[in-house]
GROMACS .gro file of C-alpha atoms in nm:
model
  391
    1MET     CA    1   0.375  -3.424   0.227
    2SER     CA    2   0.086  -3.207   0.346
    3ARG     CA    3   0.128  -2.832   0.299
    4ARG     CA    4   0.133  -2.606   0.604
    5ILE     CA    5  -0.127  -2.331   0.566
    6SER     CA    6  -0.263  -2.043   0.772
    7ILE     CA    7  -0.578  -1.839   0.712
    8PHE     CA    8  -0.594  -1.483   0.840
    9GLY     CA    9  -0.953  -1.362   0.837
   10ALA     CA   10  -1.088  -1.716   0.851
   11THR     CA   11  -1.441  -1.622   0.957
   12GLY     CA   12  -1.505  -1.380   0.670
   13SER     CA   13  -1.636  -1.473   0.326
   14ILE     CA   14  -1.289  -1.524   0.173
   15GLY     CA   15  -1.175  -1.728   0.472
   16GLN     CA   16  -1.485  -1.945   0.467
   17ASN     CA   17  -1.449  -2.012   0.095
   18THR     CA   18  -1.085  -2.105   0.153
   19ILE     CA   19  -1.185  -2.345   0.429
   20ASP     CA   20  -1.447  -2.497   0.199
   21LEU     CA   21  -1.178  -2.583  -0.056
   22ILE     CA   22  -0.937  -2.716   0.205
   23ALA     CA   23  -1.201  -2.934   0.368
   24ARG     CA   24  -1.259  -3.109   0.032
   25ASP     CA   25  -0.898  -3.235   0.031
   26ARG     CA   26  -0.827  -3.244   0.401
   27ASP     CA   27  -0.527  -3.476   0.395
   28ALA     CA   28  -0.335  -3.242   0.165
   29TYR     CA   29  -0.309  -2.967   0.427
   30ARG     CA   30  -0.186  -2.911   0.780
   31VAL     CA   31  -0.345  -2.602   0.932
   32VAL     CA   32  -0.110  -2.387   1.137
   33ALA     CA   33  -0.322  -2.084   1.229
   34LEU     CA   34  -0.675  -1.956   1.188
   35THR     CA   35  -0.765  -1.600   1.289
   36GLY     CA   36  -1.088  -1.407   1.312
   37GLY     CA   37  -1.268  -1.126   1.488
   38GLY     CA   38  -1.580  -1.149   1.700
   39ASN     CA   39  -1.735  -1.463   1.551
   40ILE     CA   40  -1.585  -1.689   1.815
   41ALA     CA   41  -1.822  -1.978   1.754
   42GLN     CA   42  -1.726  -2.004   1.385
   43LEU     CA   43  -1.356  -1.961   1.457
   44ALA     CA   44  -1.359  -2.235   1.720
   45GLN     CA   45  -1.568  -2.468   1.505
   46ASP     CA   46  -1.329  -2.439   1.212
   47ALA     CA   47  -1.018  -2.466   1.431
   48ARG     CA   48  -1.153  -2.789   1.577
   49ALA     CA   49  -1.258  -2.931   1.241
   50LEU     CA   50  -0.921  -2.853   1.082
   51SER     CA   51  -0.709  -2.940   1.390
   52ALA     CA   52  -0.537  -2.603   1.375
   53GLU     CA   53  -0.231  -2.544   1.590
   54VAL     CA   54  -0.360  -2.205   1.706
   55ALA     CA   55  -0.676  -1.996   1.677
   56VAL     CA   56  -0.649  -1.620   1.728
   57THR     CA   57  -0.919  -1.361   1.775
   58ALA     CA   58  -0.825  -0.999   1.711
   59GLN     CA   59  -1.045  -0.896   2.005
   60GLU     CA   60  -0.844  -0.930   2.325
   61ASP     CA   61  -1.153  -0.922   2.547
   62ARG     CA   62  -1.284  -1.238   2.377
   63LEU     CA   63  -0.989  -1.459   2.472
   64GLY     CA   64  -1.183  -1.625   2.754
   65ASP     CA   65  -1.469  -1.709   2.518
   66LEU     CA   66  -1.230  -1.857   2.264
   67ARG     CA   67  -1.051  -2.066   2.526
   68ALA     CA   68  -1.383  -2.200   2.649
   69ALA     CA   69  -1.497  -2.284   2.296
   70LEU     CA   70  -1.171  -2.471   2.230
   71ALA     CA   71  -1.151  -2.651   2.564
   72GLY     CA   72  -1.035  -3.010   2.522
   73SER     CA   73  -0.958  -2.969   2.151
   74GLY     CA   74  -0.582  -2.933   2.178
   75VAL     CA   75  -0.600  -2.609   1.978
   76GLU     CA   76  -0.409  -2.318   2.132
   77ALA     CA   77  -0.612  -1.999   2.187
   78ALA     CA   78  -0.471  -1.647   2.165
   79ALA     CA   79  -0.599  -1.292   2.123
   80GLY     CA   80  -0.490  -0.943   2.022
   81ARG     CA   81  -0.264  -0.782   1.767
   82ALA     CA   82   0.057  -0.927   1.908
   83ALA     CA   83  -0.094  -1.275   1.887
   84LEU     CA   84  -0.189  -1.216   1.521
   85VAL     CA   85   0.168  -1.116   1.441
   86GLU     CA   86   0.307  -1.415   1.632
   87ALA     CA   87   0.075  -1.650   1.442
   88ALA     CA   88   0.190  -1.500   1.111
   89SER     CA   89   0.550  -1.563   1.216
   90ARG     CA   90   0.491  -1.936   1.245
   91PRO     CA   91   0.637  -2.122   0.947
   92ALA     CA   92   0.379  -2.197   0.678
   93ASP     CA   93   0.399  -2.279   0.310
   94TRP     CA   94   0.086  -2.090   0.206
   95VAL     CA   95  -0.095  -1.810   0.388
   96MET     CA   96  -0.432  -1.658   0.304
   97SER     CA   97  -0.436  -1.286   0.389
   98ALA     CA   98  -0.804  -1.198   0.417
   99ILE     CA   99  -0.813  -0.962   0.716
  100VAL     CA  100  -1.013  -0.656   0.614
  101GLY     CA  101  -0.838  -0.317   0.609
  102ALA     CA  102  -0.493  -0.190   0.702
  103ALA     CA  103  -0.486  -0.435   0.995
  104GLY     CA  104  -0.390  -0.706   0.745
  105LEU     CA  105  -0.061  -0.542   0.646
  106GLU     CA  106   0.172  -0.648   0.929
  107PRO     CA  107   0.060  -1.015   0.944
  108GLY     CA  108   0.109  -1.036   0.567
  109LEU     CA  109   0.460  -0.893   0.594
  110ARG     CA  110   0.547  -1.138   0.871
  111ALA     CA  111   0.429  -1.430   0.658
  112LEU     CA  112   0.645  -1.311   0.368
  113GLN     CA  113   0.942  -1.285   0.603
  114GLN     CA  114   0.904  -1.659   0.662
  115GLY     CA  115   0.932  -1.719   0.287
  116ALA     CA  116   0.565  -1.815   0.252
  117THR     CA  117   0.344  -1.786  -0.052
  118LEU     CA  118   0.099  -1.510   0.043
  119ALA     CA  119  -0.244  -1.540  -0.117
  120LEU     CA  120  -0.341  -1.175  -0.097
  121ALA     CA  121  -0.709  -1.086  -0.062
  122ASN     CA  122  -0.619  -0.788   0.159
  123LYS     CA  123  -0.588  -0.525  -0.114
  124GLU     CA  124  -0.509  -0.259   0.145
  125SER     CA  125  -0.162  -0.410   0.189
  126MET     CA  126  -0.063  -0.319  -0.166
  127VAL     CA  127  -0.247   0.014  -0.156
  128CYS     CA  128  -0.074   0.126   0.164
  129ALA     CA  129   0.267  -0.036   0.116
  130GLY     CA  130   0.305  -0.197  -0.225
  131PRO     CA  131   0.683  -0.136  -0.257
  132LEU     CA  132   0.740  -0.267   0.096
  133MET     CA  133   0.537  -0.583   0.027
  134LEU     CA  134   0.722  -0.660  -0.294
  135ARG     CA  135   1.060  -0.578  -0.142
  136THR     CA  136   0.992  -0.809   0.154
  137ALA     CA  137   0.886  -1.096  -0.072
  138ARG     CA  138   1.203  -1.064  -0.280
  139ALA     CA  139   1.430  -1.041   0.024
  140HIS     CA  140   1.296  -1.357   0.190
  141GLY     CA  141   1.208  -1.577  -0.105
  142GLY     CA  142   0.835  -1.531  -0.056
  143GLN     CA  143   0.572  -1.497  -0.326
  144ILE     CA  144   0.254  -1.290  -0.350
  145LEU     CA  145  -0.042  -1.427  -0.546
  146PRO     CA  146  -0.346  -1.202  -0.597
  147VAL     CA  147  -0.681  -1.330  -0.474
  148ASP     CA  148  -0.905  -1.036  -0.560
  149SER     CA  149  -1.102  -1.173  -0.855
  150GLU     CA  150  -0.991  -0.883  -1.076
  151HIS     CA  151  -0.620  -0.911  -1.002
  152SER     CA  152  -0.627  -1.289  -1.021
  153ALA     CA  153  -0.784  -1.246  -1.365
  154VAL     CA  154  -0.510  -1.006  -1.475
  155PHE     CA  155  -0.241  -1.234  -1.332
  156GLN     CA  156  -0.378  -1.532  -1.523
  157ALA     CA  157  -0.412  -1.335  -1.848
  158LEU     CA  158  -0.047  -1.230  -1.821
  159ILE     CA  159   0.099  -1.578  -1.778
  160GLY     CA  160   0.357  -1.628  -2.051
  161GLU     CA  161   0.313  -1.273  -2.180
  162ASP     CA  162   0.560  -0.987  -2.207
  163LEU     CA  163   0.453  -0.692  -1.989
  164ALA     CA  164   0.604  -0.460  -2.248
  165ALA     CA  165   0.333  -0.578  -2.491
  166VAL     CA  166   0.049  -0.476  -2.256
  167GLU     CA  167  -0.141  -0.174  -2.384
  168ARG     CA  168  -0.422  -0.158  -2.128
  169VAL     CA  169  -0.574  -0.336  -1.830
  170ILE     CA  170  -0.949  -0.315  -1.781
  171ILE     CA  171  -1.086  -0.381  -1.432
  172THR     CA  172  -1.459  -0.452  -1.425
  173ALA     CA  173  -1.702  -0.335  -1.158
  174SER     CA  174  -2.056  -0.448  -1.086
  175GLY     CA  175  -2.161  -0.098  -0.982
  176GLY     CA  176  -2.292  -0.222  -0.648
  177ALA     CA  177  -2.627  -0.159  -0.487
  178PHE     CA  178  -2.682   0.194  -0.619
  179ARG     CA  179  -2.566   0.169  -0.979
  180ASP     CA  180  -2.916   0.253  -1.108
  181TRP     CA  181  -3.028   0.496  -0.837
  182PRO     CA  182  -3.098   0.859  -0.931
  183LEU     CA  183  -2.801   1.068  -0.816
  184GLU     CA  184  -3.019   1.291  -0.600
  185GLU     CA  185  -3.134   0.987  -0.400
  186LEU     CA  186  -2.786   0.881  -0.289
  187VAL     CA  187  -2.780   1.126  -0.001
  188ARG     CA  188  -3.066   0.927   0.154
  189ALA     CA  189  -2.904   0.585   0.105
  190THR     CA  190  -2.867   0.383   0.425
  191PRO     CA  191  -2.591   0.144   0.533
  192GLU     CA  192  -2.841  -0.141   0.524
  193GLN     CA  193  -2.926  -0.067   0.161
  194ALA     CA  194  -2.559  -0.029   0.066
  195ALA     CA  195  -2.474  -0.365   0.222
  196THR     CA  196  -2.689  -0.557  -0.027
  197HIS     CA  197  -2.490  -0.662  -0.334
  198PRO     CA  198  -2.665  -0.762  -0.659
  199ASN     CA  199  -2.412  -1.035  -0.748
  200TRP     CA  200  -2.154  -1.120  -0.483
  201SER     CA  201  -2.191  -1.257  -0.132
  202MET     CA  202  -1.945  -1.058   0.079
  203GLY     CA  203  -1.907  -0.896   0.420
  204GLN     CA  204  -2.073  -0.568   0.515
  205ARG     CA  205  -1.776  -0.338   0.474
  206ILE     CA  206  -1.657  -0.460   0.136
  207THR     CA  207  -2.015  -0.463   0.006
  208ILE     CA  208  -2.063  -0.099   0.102
  209ASP     CA  209  -1.725  -0.022  -0.054
  210SER     CA  210  -1.857  -0.183  -0.371
  211ALA     CA  211  -2.159   0.048  -0.372
  212SER     CA  212  -1.938   0.355  -0.328
  213MET     CA  213  -1.672   0.216  -0.567
  214PHE     CA  214  -1.408   0.270  -0.300
  215ASN     CA  215  -1.340  -0.101  -0.338
  216LYS     CA  216  -1.275  -0.048  -0.709
  217ALA     CA  217  -1.065   0.259  -0.634
  218LEU     CA  218  -0.843   0.047  -0.409
  219GLU     CA  219  -0.820  -0.212  -0.686
  220LEU     CA  220  -0.704   0.048  -0.937
  221ILE     CA  221  -0.421   0.145  -0.701
  222GLU     CA  222  -0.344  -0.221  -0.632
  223THR     CA  223  -0.319  -0.290  -1.006
  224ARG     CA  224  -0.060  -0.017  -1.038
  225GLU     CA  225   0.139  -0.145  -0.738
  226PHE     CA  226   0.115  -0.518  -0.805
  227PHE     CA  227   0.189  -0.519  -1.176
  228GLY     CA  228   0.398  -0.200  -1.198
  229MET     CA  229   0.145  -0.066  -1.445
  230ASP     CA  230   0.137   0.292  -1.574
  231PRO     CA  231  -0.185   0.441  -1.426
  232ALA     CA  232  -0.276   0.575  -1.771
  233LYS     CA  233  -0.306   0.213  -1.891
  234ILE     CA  234  -0.551   0.110  -1.617
  235GLU     CA  235  -0.921   0.143  -1.698
  236THR     CA  236  -1.250   0.067  -1.525
  237VAL     CA  237  -1.575  -0.038  -1.684
  238VAL     CA  238  -1.910  -0.113  -1.520
  239HIS     CA  239  -2.015  -0.468  -1.602
  240PRO     CA  240  -2.342  -0.549  -1.418
  241GLU     CA  241  -2.331  -0.925  -1.480
  242SER     CA  242  -1.992  -0.972  -1.302
  243MET     CA  243  -1.894  -1.252  -1.539
  244ILE     CA  244  -1.585  -1.088  -1.689
  245HIS     CA  245  -1.350  -1.004  -1.404
  246ALA     CA  246  -1.077  -0.825  -1.597
  247LEU     CA  247  -0.936  -0.789  -1.945
  248VAL     CA  248  -0.581  -0.733  -2.066
  249GLY     CA  249  -0.526  -0.555  -2.398
  250PHE     CA  250  -0.208  -0.603  -2.598
  251THR     CA  251  -0.027  -0.389  -2.852
  252ASP     CA  252  -0.157  -0.606  -3.138
  253GLY     CA  253  -0.513  -0.506  -3.048
  254ALA     CA  254  -0.605  -0.838  -2.885
  255LEU     CA  255  -0.804  -0.847  -2.560
  256MET     CA  256  -0.767  -1.143  -2.325
  257ALA     CA  257  -1.052  -1.180  -2.076
  258HIS     CA  258  -1.104  -1.395  -1.769
  259VAL     CA  259  -1.467  -1.509  -1.762
  260GLY     CA  260  -1.642  -1.700  -1.486
  261PRO     CA  261  -1.934  -1.687  -1.243
  262PRO     CA  262  -1.910  -1.456  -0.940
  263ASP     CA  263  -1.762  -1.716  -0.706
  264MET     CA  264  -1.447  -1.630  -0.510
  265ARG     CA  265  -1.343  -1.995  -0.505
  266HIS     CA  266  -1.214  -1.940  -0.860
  267ALA     CA  267  -0.943  -1.696  -0.751
  268ILE     CA  268  -0.880  -1.869  -0.418
  269GLY     CA  269  -0.845  -2.208  -0.585
  270PHE     CA  270  -0.607  -2.071  -0.847
  271ALA     CA  271  -0.382  -1.929  -0.575
  272LEU     CA  272  -0.412  -2.243  -0.361
  273HIS     CA  273  -0.306  -2.479  -0.641
  274HIS     CA  274  -0.071  -2.248  -0.834
  275PRO     CA  275   0.116  -2.318  -1.059
  276THR     CA  276  -0.117  -2.606  -1.154
  277ARG     CA  277  -0.492  -2.601  -1.211
  278LYS     CA  278  -0.720  -2.844  -1.033
  279PRO     CA  279  -1.097  -2.903  -1.054
  280LEU     CA  280  -1.302  -2.657  -0.849
  281PRO     CA  281  -1.663  -2.690  -0.721
  282VAL     CA  282  -1.788  -2.383  -0.908
  283ASP     CA  283  -2.066  -2.343  -1.164
  284ARG     CA  284  -1.980  -2.381  -1.530
  285LEU     CA  285  -2.108  -2.101  -1.751
  286ASP     CA  286  -2.383  -2.170  -2.002
  287LEU     CA  287  -2.313  -1.893  -2.254
  288VAL     CA  288  -2.639  -1.949  -2.443
  289LYS     CA  289  -2.841  -1.923  -2.122
  290LEU     CA  290  -2.640  -1.617  -2.018
  291GLY     CA  291  -2.740  -1.450  -2.341
  292GLN     CA  292  -2.550  -1.122  -2.329
  293LEU     CA  293  -2.293  -0.921  -2.140
  294THR     CA  294  -2.327  -0.545  -2.094
  295PHE     CA  295  -2.084  -0.267  -2.018
  296ARG     CA  296  -2.112   0.099  -1.914
  297ASP     CA  297  -1.877   0.389  -1.859
  298PRO     CA  298  -1.825   0.455  -1.487
  299CYS     CA  299  -1.970   0.793  -1.393
  300GLU     CA  300  -1.726   0.976  -1.165
  301THR     CA  301  -2.005   1.206  -1.046
  302ARG     CA  302  -2.178   0.898  -0.907
  303TRP     CA  303  -1.851   0.735  -0.798
  304PRO     CA  304  -1.595   1.008  -0.713
  305ALA     CA  305  -1.375   0.745  -0.545
  306LEU     CA  306  -1.245   0.651  -0.893
  307ARG     CA  307  -1.121   1.005  -0.955
  308LEU     CA  308  -0.962   1.016  -0.611
  309ALA     CA  309  -0.778   0.689  -0.680
  310ARG     CA  310  -0.618   0.841  -0.989
  311GLU     CA  311  -0.510   1.143  -0.787
  312VAL     CA  312  -0.353   0.911  -0.531
  313MET     CA  313  -0.163   0.721  -0.801
  314GLN     CA  314  -0.039   1.050  -0.943
  315ALA     CA  315   0.077   1.174  -0.601
  316GLY     CA  316   0.252   0.849  -0.504
  317GLY     CA  317   0.442   0.817  -0.179
  318LEU     CA  318   0.230   0.735   0.123
  319MET     CA  319  -0.091   0.875  -0.024
  320GLY     CA  320  -0.228   0.523  -0.065
  321ALA     CA  321  -0.204   0.474   0.311
  322VAL     CA  322  -0.371   0.812   0.369
  323PHE     CA  323  -0.647   0.729   0.119
  324ASN     CA  324  -0.723   0.393   0.277
  325ALA     CA  325  -0.719   0.518   0.637
  326ALA     CA  326  -0.950   0.810   0.558
  327LYS     CA  327  -1.181   0.573   0.372
  328GLU     CA  328  -1.193   0.333   0.667
  329ARG     CA  329  -1.284   0.611   0.910
  330ALA     CA  330  -1.548   0.752   0.674
  331LEU     CA  331  -1.693   0.405   0.628
  332ASP     CA  332  -1.711   0.359   1.006
  333ALA     CA  333  -1.906   0.685   1.030
  334PHE     CA  334  -2.146   0.591   0.750
  335ILE     CA  335  -2.217   0.252   0.908
  336ASP     CA  336  -2.290   0.435   1.235
  337HIS     CA  337  -2.531   0.672   1.050
  338ARG     CA  338  -2.309   0.972   1.132
  339ILE     CA  339  -2.243   1.081   0.773
  340SER     CA  340  -2.423   1.040   0.441
  341PHE     CA  341  -2.329   0.799   0.164
  342PRO     CA  342  -2.182   1.075  -0.058
  343GLY     CA  343  -2.016   1.218   0.254
  344MET     CA  344  -1.762   0.936   0.254
  345ALA     CA  345  -1.597   1.062  -0.063
  346GLU     CA  346  -1.612   1.421   0.064
  347VAL     CA  347  -1.423   1.324   0.379
  348VAL     CA  348  -1.157   1.129   0.190
  349GLU     CA  349  -1.100   1.407  -0.060
  350GLU     CA  350  -1.053   1.668   0.210
  351VAL     CA  351  -0.806   1.447   0.399
  352LEU     CA  352  -0.606   1.390   0.080
  353VAL     CA  353  -0.584   1.764   0.020
  354ARG     CA  354  -0.478   1.839   0.376
  355LEU     CA  355  -0.208   1.570   0.393
  356SER     CA  356  -0.077   1.580   0.036
  357SER     CA  357   0.231   1.787   0.123
  358GLN     CA  358   0.329   1.543   0.399
  359ALA     CA  359   0.253   1.210   0.232
  360GLY     CA  360   0.315   1.257  -0.139
  361HIS     CA  361   0.671   1.157  -0.233
  362ASN     CA  362   0.876   0.865  -0.361
  363ALA     CA  363   0.767   0.551  -0.174
  364ALA     CA  364   1.059   0.326  -0.272
  365GLY     CA  365   1.211   0.328   0.077
  366ILE     CA  366   0.896   0.327   0.290
  367THR     CA  367   0.891   0.128   0.612
  368LEU     CA  368   0.611  -0.019   0.820
  369ASP     CA  369   0.655   0.263   1.073
  370MET     CA  370   0.614   0.525   0.800
  371VAL     CA  371   0.295   0.360   0.679
  372ALA     CA  372   0.163   0.337   1.034
  373GLU     CA  373   0.231   0.707   1.093
  374ALA     CA  374   0.056   0.810   0.769
  375ASP     CA  375  -0.238   0.588   0.862
  376HIS     CA  376  -0.256   0.743   1.210
  377LEU     CA  377  -0.245   1.102   1.085
  378ALA     CA  378  -0.511   1.033   0.822
  379ARG     CA  379  -0.750   0.885   1.077
  380ILE     CA  380  -0.706   1.186   1.305
  381GLU     CA  381  -0.764   1.423   1.014
  382ALA     CA  382  -1.070   1.231   0.895
  383ASP     CA  383  -1.225   1.252   1.241
  384ALA     CA  384  -1.153   1.625   1.250
  385VAL     CA  385  -1.313   1.675   0.908
  386MET     CA  386  -1.627   1.491   1.015
  387GLN     CA  387  -1.654   1.695   1.333
  388ARG     CA  388  -1.634   2.022   1.139
  389LYS     CA  389  -1.901   1.934   0.883
  390THR     CA  390  -2.277   1.925   0.923
  391TRP     CA  391  -2.423   1.611   0.773
   0.00000   0.00000   0.00000
């Protein structure tokens, strides 16, 4: 029988790569829901091509446009946050969670409550509410599979292994657009420059997060939450070629690496076909042509987000939600040319300091409401910090 699938964030790079794989084996899948943002034309085109039950745009004022684009197709159109949650509540076997930011948390939880397998590309869900995500999956018979290339690599390296034998986990980072810039030049970096990645093809926000290493900072926290890893065992190394996605070191001194070209269809395909492996339309590495792989220590003066991530892991509680919300607001301001590139880390650090007494505690019993409140307070505080500073 065909598997019921939904794709949240269908118009982004992860969603489009997922659709590419599904379209190659169309009869194997029945599409329940596709969701997107403002790219109505793409959302409608894919919903028609895949005969989705419902297409949802997060932007309520675009509902009329979506309905017009889907007229005569038989695909239901809906808009807004409530519609996203309703779509996630529809029974599905496999759900791609690729909405960017904290907005992806509630739809992911709703999918898990239906007992679905959640292919998680929305790292913010684990950063903000890792214990809640895992608890929900266990309670409803759901499963979470990582789709970030790094966490998929760790997951695959750990298959059949004893977690007690893991000595270290090494998450690689490309270094982003500014890895070779003089430090004194970063203050003049523009959003347009930051949104150009040397290796990966991704959306604007995640590409800028790659340049600032906030993306990697989130991944460090996600590694701790997803695998229950001691933060002291989690390392980062700059790997400009982006061929090794992660390495797992064991107590016998062995390192197991996941190696492949920078193509997200690797991780997506693994999650889509898990627990089996199937052929994927990705390049095969020519090691002789590749020649060499290089590695560098990450400089925390250049990328203070890495230091902040370790402070968040140490503090625990709801500090992950505070960290992510402050980062999102600072990123908004940088994209709007209201603060400098280094200013993003300055804003996040100040918010963490100001809210540490309220948000840092045991997170075992956190609820969605608690996460939402921490997120709300952090955004207010971030805005206040940016208003007080001169950029």
